[in-house]
Tab-separated table of C-alpha atoms in Angstrom:
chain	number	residue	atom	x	y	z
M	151	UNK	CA	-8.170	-29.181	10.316
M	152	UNK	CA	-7.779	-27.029	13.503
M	153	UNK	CA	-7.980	-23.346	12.916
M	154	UNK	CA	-4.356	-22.376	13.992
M	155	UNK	CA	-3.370	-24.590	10.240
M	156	UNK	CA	-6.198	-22.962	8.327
M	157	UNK	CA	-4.623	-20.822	5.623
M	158	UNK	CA	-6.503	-17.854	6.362
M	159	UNK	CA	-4.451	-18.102	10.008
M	160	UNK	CA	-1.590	-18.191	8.324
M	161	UNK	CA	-2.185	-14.918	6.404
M	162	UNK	CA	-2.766	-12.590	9.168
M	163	UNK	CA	0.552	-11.932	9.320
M	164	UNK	CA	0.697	-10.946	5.423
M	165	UNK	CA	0.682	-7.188	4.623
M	166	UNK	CA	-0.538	-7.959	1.205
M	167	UNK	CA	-3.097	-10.503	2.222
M	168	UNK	CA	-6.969	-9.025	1.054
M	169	UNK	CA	-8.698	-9.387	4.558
M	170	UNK	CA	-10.940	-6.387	4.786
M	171	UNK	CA	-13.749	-5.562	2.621
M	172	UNK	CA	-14.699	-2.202	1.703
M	173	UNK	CA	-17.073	-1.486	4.223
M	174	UNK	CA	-14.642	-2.315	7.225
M	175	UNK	CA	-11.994	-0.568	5.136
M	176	UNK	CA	-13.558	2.759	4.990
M	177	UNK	CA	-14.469	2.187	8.763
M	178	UNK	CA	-10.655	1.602	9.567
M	179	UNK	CA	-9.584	4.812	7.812
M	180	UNK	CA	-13.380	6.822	8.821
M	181	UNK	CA	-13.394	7.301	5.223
M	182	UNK	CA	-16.556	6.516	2.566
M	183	UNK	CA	-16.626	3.506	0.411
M	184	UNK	CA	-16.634	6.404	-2.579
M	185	UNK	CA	-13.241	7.519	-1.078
M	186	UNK	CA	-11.429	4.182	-1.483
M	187	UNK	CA	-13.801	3.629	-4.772
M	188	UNK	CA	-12.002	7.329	-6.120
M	189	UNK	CA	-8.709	6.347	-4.953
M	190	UNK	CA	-8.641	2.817	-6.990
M	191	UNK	CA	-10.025	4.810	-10.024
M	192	UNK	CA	-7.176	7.285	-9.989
M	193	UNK	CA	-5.142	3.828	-9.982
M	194	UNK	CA	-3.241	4.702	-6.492
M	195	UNK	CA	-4.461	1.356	-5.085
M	196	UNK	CA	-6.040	-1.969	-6.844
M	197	UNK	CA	-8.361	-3.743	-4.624
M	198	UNK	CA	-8.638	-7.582	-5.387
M	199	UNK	CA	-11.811	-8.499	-5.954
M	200	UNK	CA	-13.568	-11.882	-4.036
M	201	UNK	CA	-15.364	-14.450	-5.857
M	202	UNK	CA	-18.498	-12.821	-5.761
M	203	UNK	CA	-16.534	-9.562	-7.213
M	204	UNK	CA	-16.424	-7.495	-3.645
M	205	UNK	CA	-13.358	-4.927	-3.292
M	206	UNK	CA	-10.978	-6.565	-0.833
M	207	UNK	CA	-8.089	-4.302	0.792
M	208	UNK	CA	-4.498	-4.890	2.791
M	209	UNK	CA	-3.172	-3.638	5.487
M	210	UNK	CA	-0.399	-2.389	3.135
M	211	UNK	CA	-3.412	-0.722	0.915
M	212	UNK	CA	-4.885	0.458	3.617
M	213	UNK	CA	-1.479	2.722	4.931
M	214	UNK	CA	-1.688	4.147	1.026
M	215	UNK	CA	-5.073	4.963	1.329
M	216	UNK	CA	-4.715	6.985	5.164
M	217	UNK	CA	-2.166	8.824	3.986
M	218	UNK	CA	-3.832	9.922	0.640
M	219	UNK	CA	-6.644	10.402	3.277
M	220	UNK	CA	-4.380	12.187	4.984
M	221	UNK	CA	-3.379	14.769	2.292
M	222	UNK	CA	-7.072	15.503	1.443
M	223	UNK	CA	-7.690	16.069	4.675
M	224	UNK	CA	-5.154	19.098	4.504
M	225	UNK	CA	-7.203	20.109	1.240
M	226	UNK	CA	-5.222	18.682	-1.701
M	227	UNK	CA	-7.211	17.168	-4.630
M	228	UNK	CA	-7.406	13.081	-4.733
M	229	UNK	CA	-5.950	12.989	-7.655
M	230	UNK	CA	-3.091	15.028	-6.398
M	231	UNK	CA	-3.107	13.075	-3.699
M	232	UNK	CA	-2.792	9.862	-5.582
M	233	UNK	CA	0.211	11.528	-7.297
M	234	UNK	CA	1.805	12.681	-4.457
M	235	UNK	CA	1.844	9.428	-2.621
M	236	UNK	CA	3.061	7.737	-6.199
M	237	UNK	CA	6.111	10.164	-6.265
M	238	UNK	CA	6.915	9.530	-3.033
M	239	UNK	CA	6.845	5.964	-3.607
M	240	UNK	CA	9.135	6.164	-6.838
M	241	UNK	CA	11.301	8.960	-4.273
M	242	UNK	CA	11.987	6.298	-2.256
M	243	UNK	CA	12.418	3.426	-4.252
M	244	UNK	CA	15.292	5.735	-5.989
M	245	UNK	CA	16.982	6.306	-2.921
M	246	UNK	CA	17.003	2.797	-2.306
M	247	UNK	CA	18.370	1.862	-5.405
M	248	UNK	CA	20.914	4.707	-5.050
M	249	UNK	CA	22.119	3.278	-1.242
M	250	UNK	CA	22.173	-0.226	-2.235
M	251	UNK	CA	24.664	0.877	-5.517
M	252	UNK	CA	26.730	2.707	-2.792
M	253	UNK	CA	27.288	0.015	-0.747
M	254	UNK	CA	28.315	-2.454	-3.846
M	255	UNK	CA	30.827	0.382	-4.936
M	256	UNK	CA	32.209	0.390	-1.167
M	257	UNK	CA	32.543	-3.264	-1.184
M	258	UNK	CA	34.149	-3.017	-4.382
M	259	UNK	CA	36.558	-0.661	-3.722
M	260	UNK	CA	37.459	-2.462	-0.326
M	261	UNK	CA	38.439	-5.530	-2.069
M	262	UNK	CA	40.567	-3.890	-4.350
């Protein structure tokens, strides 16, 4: 099978696809393996795990973990961190919730 069909190939475009391990993880985000290890304990991001049970991380895990990198740069506690970047998450989730129920209540109100 040429490589450009390989499912791997096909993945690269896939925030959510597992491609780095830990090591080139912590690299990425010149962090420690113990950083990212901390950061899954406090349950702000779940590595999946390879067949031979390595930690494998997303791009999309990845953003989580710079910015909670990010925040303990500036001195605030992981798990603070963690819970910060959670909130934020629900925070915006919420708002778009709240927009999308806006715009139904504007289309119904047009079409009455």
């Amino acid at each position: 099978m040429p490589a450009e069909n390989s499912p791997a190939v096909g993945n690269l475009d896939d925030d959510d696809y597992p491609a780095y391990t830990m090591g080139r993880a912590a690299d990425i985000l010149v962090t420690t393996p113990a950083f990212l290890r901390a950061i899954g304990e406090a349950e702000l991001i779940t590595p999946l795990r390879s067949e031979g049970g390595h930690r494998r991380y997303s791009r999309r895990q990845l953003r989580i973990a710079g910015r909670a990198r990010e925040l303990v740069d500036q001195g605030t506690p992981i798990e603070a961190a963690c819970r910060i970047i959670l909130l934020e998450d629900q925070l915006d989730e919420a708002l778009r919730l709240n927009e999308e129920m806006r715009r139904k209540l504007d289309d119904r109100g047009a079409n009455i």
